[in-house]
XYZ file of C-alpha atoms in Angstrom:
418
model
C 178.653 0.279 -56.434
C 179.928 3.947 -55.248
C 183.509 4.916 -54.256
C 182.003 5.638 -50.908
C 179.921 2.392 -50.957
C 182.329 0.318 -50.946
C 184.503 1.833 -48.547
C 181.284 2.091 -46.228
C 181.708 -2.165 -47.080
C 185.365 -2.614 -46.580
C 184.840 -0.846 -43.686
C 182.413 -3.303 -41.998
C 184.049 -6.351 -43.806
C 187.518 -5.541 -41.970
C 185.063 -4.969 -38.559
C 183.813 -8.468 -38.606
C 187.368 -10.055 -39.309
C 189.125 -8.294 -36.431
C 186.631 -9.206 -34.131
C 186.194 -12.719 -31.512
C 183.181 -13.010 -29.784
C 184.827 -14.732 -26.577
C 187.347 -11.635 -26.957
C 185.848 -8.643 -25.188
C 188.199 -5.853 -25.349
C 187.545 -6.907 -29.635
C 184.170 -5.392 -29.632
C 184.858 -1.588 -28.957
C 185.644 -1.789 -32.059
C 183.354 -3.251 -33.899
C 180.216 -1.105 -31.653
C 182.279 1.920 -33.000
C 182.234 0.598 -36.038
C 178.702 -0.648 -36.219
C 176.858 2.205 -34.889
C 179.371 4.917 -37.645
C 177.748 2.876 -40.321
C 174.341 2.992 -38.995
C 174.475 6.322 -39.316
C 175.215 6.810 -42.445
C 172.911 3.956 -43.514
C 170.228 6.030 -41.687
C 170.761 9.117 -43.848
C 170.251 8.299 -47.969
C 167.977 4.895 -49.201
C 170.682 4.983 -52.284
C 173.112 3.944 -49.683
C 170.958 1.168 -48.176
C 170.244 -0.293 -51.228
C 174.149 -0.352 -52.688
C 175.251 -1.642 -49.453
C 172.796 -4.798 -49.283
C 174.125 -5.391 -52.455
C 177.644 -5.682 -51.641
C 179.375 -8.985 -50.257
C 177.888 -8.058 -46.496
C 175.543 -10.361 -45.693
C 177.586 -13.771 -44.343
C 179.064 -11.563 -42.002
C 175.948 -10.491 -40.449
C 174.406 -13.866 -40.202
C 177.444 -14.483 -38.265
C 177.384 -11.761 -35.702
C 174.148 -12.794 -34.961
C 174.694 -16.671 -34.744
C 177.855 -15.796 -32.295
C 175.875 -13.225 -30.527
C 172.660 -15.619 -29.553
C 175.470 -18.469 -28.873
C 177.206 -16.839 -26.640
C 174.515 -15.429 -24.912
C 172.184 -17.870 -23.986
C 175.649 -19.682 -22.580
C 176.292 -17.121 -20.955
C 176.263 -18.977 -17.354
C 177.377 -22.232 -18.597
C 180.185 -23.241 -15.738
C 178.673 -20.003 -14.375
C 180.942 -20.502 -10.837
C 180.104 -16.814 -9.489
C 178.866 -18.124 -6.345
C 181.392 -19.013 -4.938
C 182.061 -15.219 -3.572
C 184.671 -14.353 -5.857
C 183.921 -10.339 -6.507
C 186.170 -10.603 -9.298
C 184.848 -12.781 -11.299
C 181.346 -11.343 -10.513
C 183.207 -8.279 -11.599
C 184.540 -10.419 -14.819
C 180.674 -11.187 -15.548
C 179.128 -8.276 -15.535
C 181.725 -6.448 -18.287
C 180.971 -9.549 -19.943
C 177.474 -8.843 -20.135
C 177.679 -5.489 -20.668
C 180.111 -6.395 -23.352
C 177.385 -8.358 -25.364
C 174.182 -5.651 -25.141
C 176.330 -3.483 -26.053
C 177.006 -5.516 -28.953
C 173.836 -6.474 -29.365
C 172.290 -3.059 -29.465
C 174.810 -1.918 -31.938
C 174.175 -4.082 -34.239
C 169.985 -3.804 -33.871
C 170.616 0.058 -34.834
C 173.184 -1.143 -37.550
C 170.353 -3.564 -39.158
C 167.408 -1.362 -38.259
C 168.632 1.296 -40.429
C 170.221 -0.836 -43.331
C 167.133 -2.385 -44.165
C 164.820 0.632 -43.680
C 162.787 0.713 -47.144
C 164.779 -1.491 -49.267
C 162.985 -5.155 -49.640
C 165.852 -6.531 -50.696
C 167.333 -6.420 -47.001
C 164.042 -6.627 -45.851
C 163.919 -10.378 -46.940
C 167.915 -10.942 -46.680
C 167.691 -9.868 -42.594
C 165.018 -11.816 -42.338
C 166.570 -14.544 -42.119
C 167.652 -14.339 -38.731
C 164.194 -13.643 -37.026
C 164.229 -16.863 -35.054
C 167.524 -15.659 -33.755
C 166.265 -11.820 -32.926
C 163.244 -14.295 -31.872
C 165.203 -16.035 -28.876
C 167.869 -12.722 -27.975
C 164.358 -10.915 -27.504
C 162.904 -14.343 -25.544
C 166.395 -13.456 -23.681
C 166.317 -9.842 -22.436
C 162.152 -10.181 -21.841
C 162.781 -12.892 -18.854
C 161.708 -12.567 -15.944
C 164.964 -12.063 -14.745
C 166.512 -9.291 -17.010
C 162.998 -7.195 -17.296
C 163.665 -5.016 -14.666
C 167.230 -5.027 -15.492
C 167.178 -1.218 -17.092
C 170.137 -1.819 -19.583
C 168.334 -5.299 -20.461
C 165.014 -3.280 -21.255
C 166.849 -1.061 -24.141
C 168.605 -3.911 -25.836
C 164.535 -5.534 -25.375
C 163.522 -2.220 -27.214
C 165.965 -1.600 -29.915
C 165.787 -4.879 -30.486
C 161.825 -4.590 -31.226
C 162.170 -1.185 -33.247
C 164.925 -3.339 -35.369
C 162.268 -6.347 -36.445
C 159.481 -3.698 -37.391
C 161.616 -1.823 -39.574
C 162.310 -5.377 -41.295
C 158.739 -6.434 -41.821
C 157.337 -2.913 -42.508
C 155.868 -2.137 -45.958
C 156.669 -5.550 -46.979
C 153.960 -8.116 -47.176
C 154.936 -11.292 -47.145
C 156.881 -11.065 -44.343
C 154.667 -9.393 -42.370
C 151.990 -12.012 -43.072
C 155.514 -14.950 -42.430
C 155.714 -13.224 -38.985
C 152.311 -12.855 -37.618
C 150.797 -16.352 -38.766
C 154.658 -17.796 -37.156
C 153.726 -15.803 -33.786
C 150.031 -16.760 -33.492
C 150.723 -20.461 -33.729
C 153.621 -20.615 -31.482
C 153.493 -22.071 -27.915
C 152.266 -18.799 -25.605
C 155.388 -19.035 -23.692
C 157.613 -18.688 -26.986
C 155.506 -15.680 -28.705
C 157.584 -12.878 -27.919
C 154.906 -9.970 -28.195
C 153.091 -11.386 -25.245
C 156.714 -10.958 -23.100
C 156.875 -7.222 -24.718
C 153.608 -6.306 -24.039
C 154.341 -7.528 -20.463
C 156.520 -5.006 -19.864
C 156.648 -2.027 -17.270
C 158.501 0.127 -19.825
C 156.192 2.542 -21.642
C 158.533 2.863 -24.431
C 158.963 -1.435 -25.440
C 155.496 -0.774 -24.826
C 155.108 1.700 -27.895
C 157.648 -0.063 -29.989
C 155.507 -3.737 -30.187
C 152.478 -2.015 -30.113
C 153.330 0.046 -33.139
C 154.764 -3.190 -35.192
C 151.342 -5.596 -33.850
C 149.404 -2.091 -35.908
C 151.582 -2.403 -38.631
C 150.588 -5.884 -38.884
C 146.668 -5.548 -39.222
C 146.348 -2.190 -40.802
C 146.083 -3.364 -43.904
C 144.799 -6.501 -43.817
C 141.496 -7.838 -43.089
C 142.640 -11.503 -41.893
C 145.482 -10.986 -39.999
C 142.866 -8.876 -37.820
C 140.684 -11.668 -37.910
C 143.191 -13.901 -36.521
C 143.520 -11.411 -33.946
C 140.546 -12.047 -32.808
C 140.016 -15.585 -33.825
C 143.216 -17.094 -32.439
C 143.815 -18.249 -28.653
C 147.338 -16.171 -29.187
C 145.436 -13.420 -30.173
C 142.836 -13.139 -27.541
C 146.041 -12.862 -24.952
C 147.326 -10.579 -26.562
C 144.267 -8.593 -27.206
C 143.319 -9.258 -22.985
C 146.937 -7.855 -22.488
C 146.618 -5.073 -24.737
C 143.613 -4.074 -22.870
C 145.608 -4.092 -19.285
C 148.080 -1.952 -21.267
C 145.256 0.649 -21.920
C 144.309 0.456 -18.558
C 147.950 1.210 -17.068
C 148.443 3.762 -19.399
C 145.167 5.873 -19.534
C 146.214 8.499 -17.409
C 149.788 8.990 -18.956
C 150.777 12.178 -19.852
C 150.077 14.095 -23.102
C 152.595 14.028 -25.310
C 154.745 11.386 -23.475
C 155.356 8.023 -24.739
C 152.884 6.093 -22.289
C 150.608 8.305 -24.190
C 151.202 7.881 -27.465
C 151.161 3.732 -26.944
C 147.951 4.504 -25.521
C 146.651 5.849 -28.796
C 148.497 2.927 -30.942
C 146.559 0.730 -28.439
C 143.353 2.604 -29.399
C 143.841 2.264 -33.343
C 144.512 -1.558 -32.644
C 140.527 -2.130 -31.248
C 139.485 0.527 -33.854
C 140.473 -1.730 -36.658
C 139.040 -4.559 -35.018
C 136.004 -2.189 -35.027
C 136.040 -1.182 -38.250
C 136.224 -4.858 -40.074
C 133.479 -5.868 -37.687
C 135.542 -8.177 -35.825
C 134.964 -7.024 -31.944
C 131.851 -10.244 -31.773
C 134.272 -12.651 -33.142
C 136.596 -10.723 -29.900
C 134.067 -11.385 -27.763
C 133.727 -14.605 -28.342
C 137.244 -16.005 -28.681
C 137.427 -13.547 -25.189
C 134.753 -15.900 -23.811
C 136.348 -19.191 -24.942
C 139.683 -17.980 -23.634
C 138.110 -16.599 -20.514
C 136.176 -19.131 -19.288
C 138.859 -21.618 -18.397
C 138.874 -19.142 -15.793
C 135.814 -18.210 -14.673
C 132.868 -19.983 -16.424
C 133.810 -23.338 -15.158
C 134.740 -21.856 -11.609
C 130.872 -20.814 -11.048
C 129.648 -24.271 -9.831
C 132.709 -24.423 -7.553
C 131.793 -20.684 -6.461
C 128.652 -21.504 -5.653
C 129.276 -24.620 -3.633
C 132.164 -22.173 -1.643
C 129.120 -19.600 -1.074
C 126.595 -22.457 -0.023
C 129.665 -24.077 2.358
C 130.459 -21.160 3.857
C 126.863 -20.082 4.893
C 125.952 -23.562 6.229
C 128.912 -22.630 8.056
C 127.701 -20.082 9.534
C 124.166 -21.402 10.447
C 125.869 -24.385 12.434
C 127.686 -21.723 14.349
C 124.900 -19.600 14.893
C 122.584 -23.238 16.289
C 125.166 -24.115 18.353
C 124.269 -20.973 20.430
C 120.547 -20.687 22.217
C 117.160 -21.040 20.740
C 116.125 -17.545 20.996
C 118.659 -17.274 17.697
C 116.622 -19.444 15.114
C 115.322 -16.398 13.565
C 118.752 -15.502 12.803
C 119.482 -18.743 11.355
C 116.758 -18.385 9.609
C 117.845 -15.050 7.908
C 120.912 -16.805 6.939
C 118.910 -19.513 5.309
C 116.517 -17.652 3.489
C 119.842 -15.514 2.141
C 121.342 -18.337 1.180
C 118.660 -19.613 -0.931
C 118.623 -15.553 -1.856
C 121.947 -15.616 -3.788
C 121.286 -19.129 -5.545
C 117.931 -17.486 -6.856
C 119.962 -14.954 -8.036
C 122.967 -16.123 -10.115
C 119.992 -18.791 -12.195
C 118.006 -15.552 -12.315
C 120.846 -13.848 -14.003
C 121.662 -16.806 -16.336
C 117.953 -17.344 -17.328
C 117.349 -13.568 -18.105
C 120.048 -13.137 -21.042
C 121.816 -10.147 -19.472
C 125.604 -10.172 -20.706
C 128.817 -8.078 -19.157
C 128.619 -6.541 -22.617
C 125.452 -5.062 -21.888
C 125.851 -3.780 -18.892
C 128.395 -1.901 -19.137
C 126.978 -0.014 -22.253
C 124.484 1.527 -20.269
C 126.456 2.398 -17.682
C 128.703 4.243 -19.892
C 125.463 5.828 -20.989
C 124.609 6.307 -17.595
C 127.917 7.764 -16.529
C 128.319 9.675 -19.534
C 125.072 11.635 -19.161
C 125.954 12.256 -15.595
C 129.185 12.265 -15.041
C 131.020 16.194 -16.353
C 132.863 15.605 -19.187
C 137.164 16.209 -19.058
C 139.238 18.087 -21.045
C 143.262 17.561 -20.219
C 142.201 17.044 -16.998
C 139.791 18.675 -15.943
C 135.970 19.321 -15.648
C 134.508 20.435 -18.303
C 131.000 22.833 -17.256
C 127.679 21.726 -19.332
C 124.665 24.086 -20.050
C 122.745 22.176 -16.664
C 123.236 25.883 -15.180
C 124.576 25.858 -11.676
C 124.577 22.626 -9.183
C 123.422 22.634 -5.865
C 126.005 23.480 -3.741
C 126.662 26.755 -6.254
C 123.637 27.675 -5.373
C 124.048 27.675 -1.295
C 126.973 29.029 -1.781
C 125.310 31.995 -4.112
C 128.157 32.300 -6.704
C 127.942 33.109 -10.032
C 127.616 29.853 -12.453
C 131.658 29.856 -14.131
C 130.381 30.645 -18.725
C 129.703 26.649 -20.083
C 131.994 25.589 -22.197
C 130.375 24.158 -25.558
C 132.101 20.594 -26.173
C 132.491 20.123 -29.674
C 129.888 17.744 -31.859
C 130.367 14.533 -32.264
C 131.794 13.046 -35.333
C 128.916 11.844 -37.573
C 128.153 8.211 -37.663
C 129.617 8.334 -33.978
C 127.220 10.213 -31.488
C 129.256 10.354 -28.104
C 131.737 8.226 -29.035
C 134.472 11.367 -29.042
C 133.567 12.149 -24.976
C 133.937 8.386 -24.280
C 136.805 9.566 -21.431
C 139.857 7.489 -19.999
C 138.399 7.001 -16.166
C 135.012 5.326 -17.805
C 137.431 3.246 -19.059
C 139.026 2.271 -16.517
C 136.045 2.404 -14.256
C 133.829 -0.517 -17.001
C 137.473 -2.413 -16.764
C 137.693 -2.341 -13.033
C 134.133 -3.321 -13.229
C 135.045 -6.710 -15.590
C 137.485 -7.530 -13.245
C 134.987 -7.169 -9.948
C 132.406 -9.605 -12.388
C 135.007 -12.056 -13.263
C 136.534 -12.466 -9.680
């Protein structure tokens, strides 16, 4: 170990020895040391390797244990409801201090583990603690808090760095997360965040998990938790489709698109459809019969109300009865024909792609079909047509699939499912 690295290790150990998790005033000095070390570790891979060899992991593990204990027991014995403004200010100051310490420690760890397998393995020992902290910072009471969202984002980036490039750790984390109870899966909680920067961080971690492994991609398409992740991801894609180019939202959309591209390339899209059908059946298919019964009761109520009127309204009652029968026949015919939602959406997209103008950077691109009827009426000279780029071989028209069509089809899914 070089003298410079030894000095960094000494600084770290001294800062850890002088701090007390219960003494807020001692947090500032530790945060400053961690931030300075993070900068030094981010510059040189050899420094990271030598620093990790030093006897620093005992202190690191203790920092995480102290932090999660202090954070998760923060409200124990809280008397903030007694109207004491001084006590409330003190609690807010302590909460801010713990969040700042968590951010500084996460930055330090994010740089320490980057590209160093040995450091990643040691850091992964604290994954359960990191998961509990992420669970806390993505809670309902914290998700709208800007400081909590920032902390969750840094923790997510750190967790992604811990596993990136290490196949054993990726498999360990992926199998663990996709077999947890749904309310314990932090990937789902992170994907539900309204912060596009958090979405970008968690989607980057997910694509790193599935990119080089068919088995992990298969888990994403064949497990209940994987299906739940895909559903939330689709919701995020709808939300992000009109994000400004170059923004975190647009980058998150591109990463999410890459995840589904990976599923398609590995031939697992049918598996995902099957799993989604099973998952959604609990919410939709099982309710079809109840929905028909509800419609039947509604029509019968209308018939009853009409029959109370004069006998001259018998034709109206007869028409409503025929409508009632037609509704049942319509739903029965759909089930018998076996025409599914996917086939209808494919046909819808084909027709829309044929008849609607193409969109390029938010503006319609003219085609070579000639002037429109409105242009002919106004006797205006049509604008020069713009030749659309040639689709990639083997994917005709796929390059022209527009985000607005995706949004429309997703809304069609919502209408069909409800």
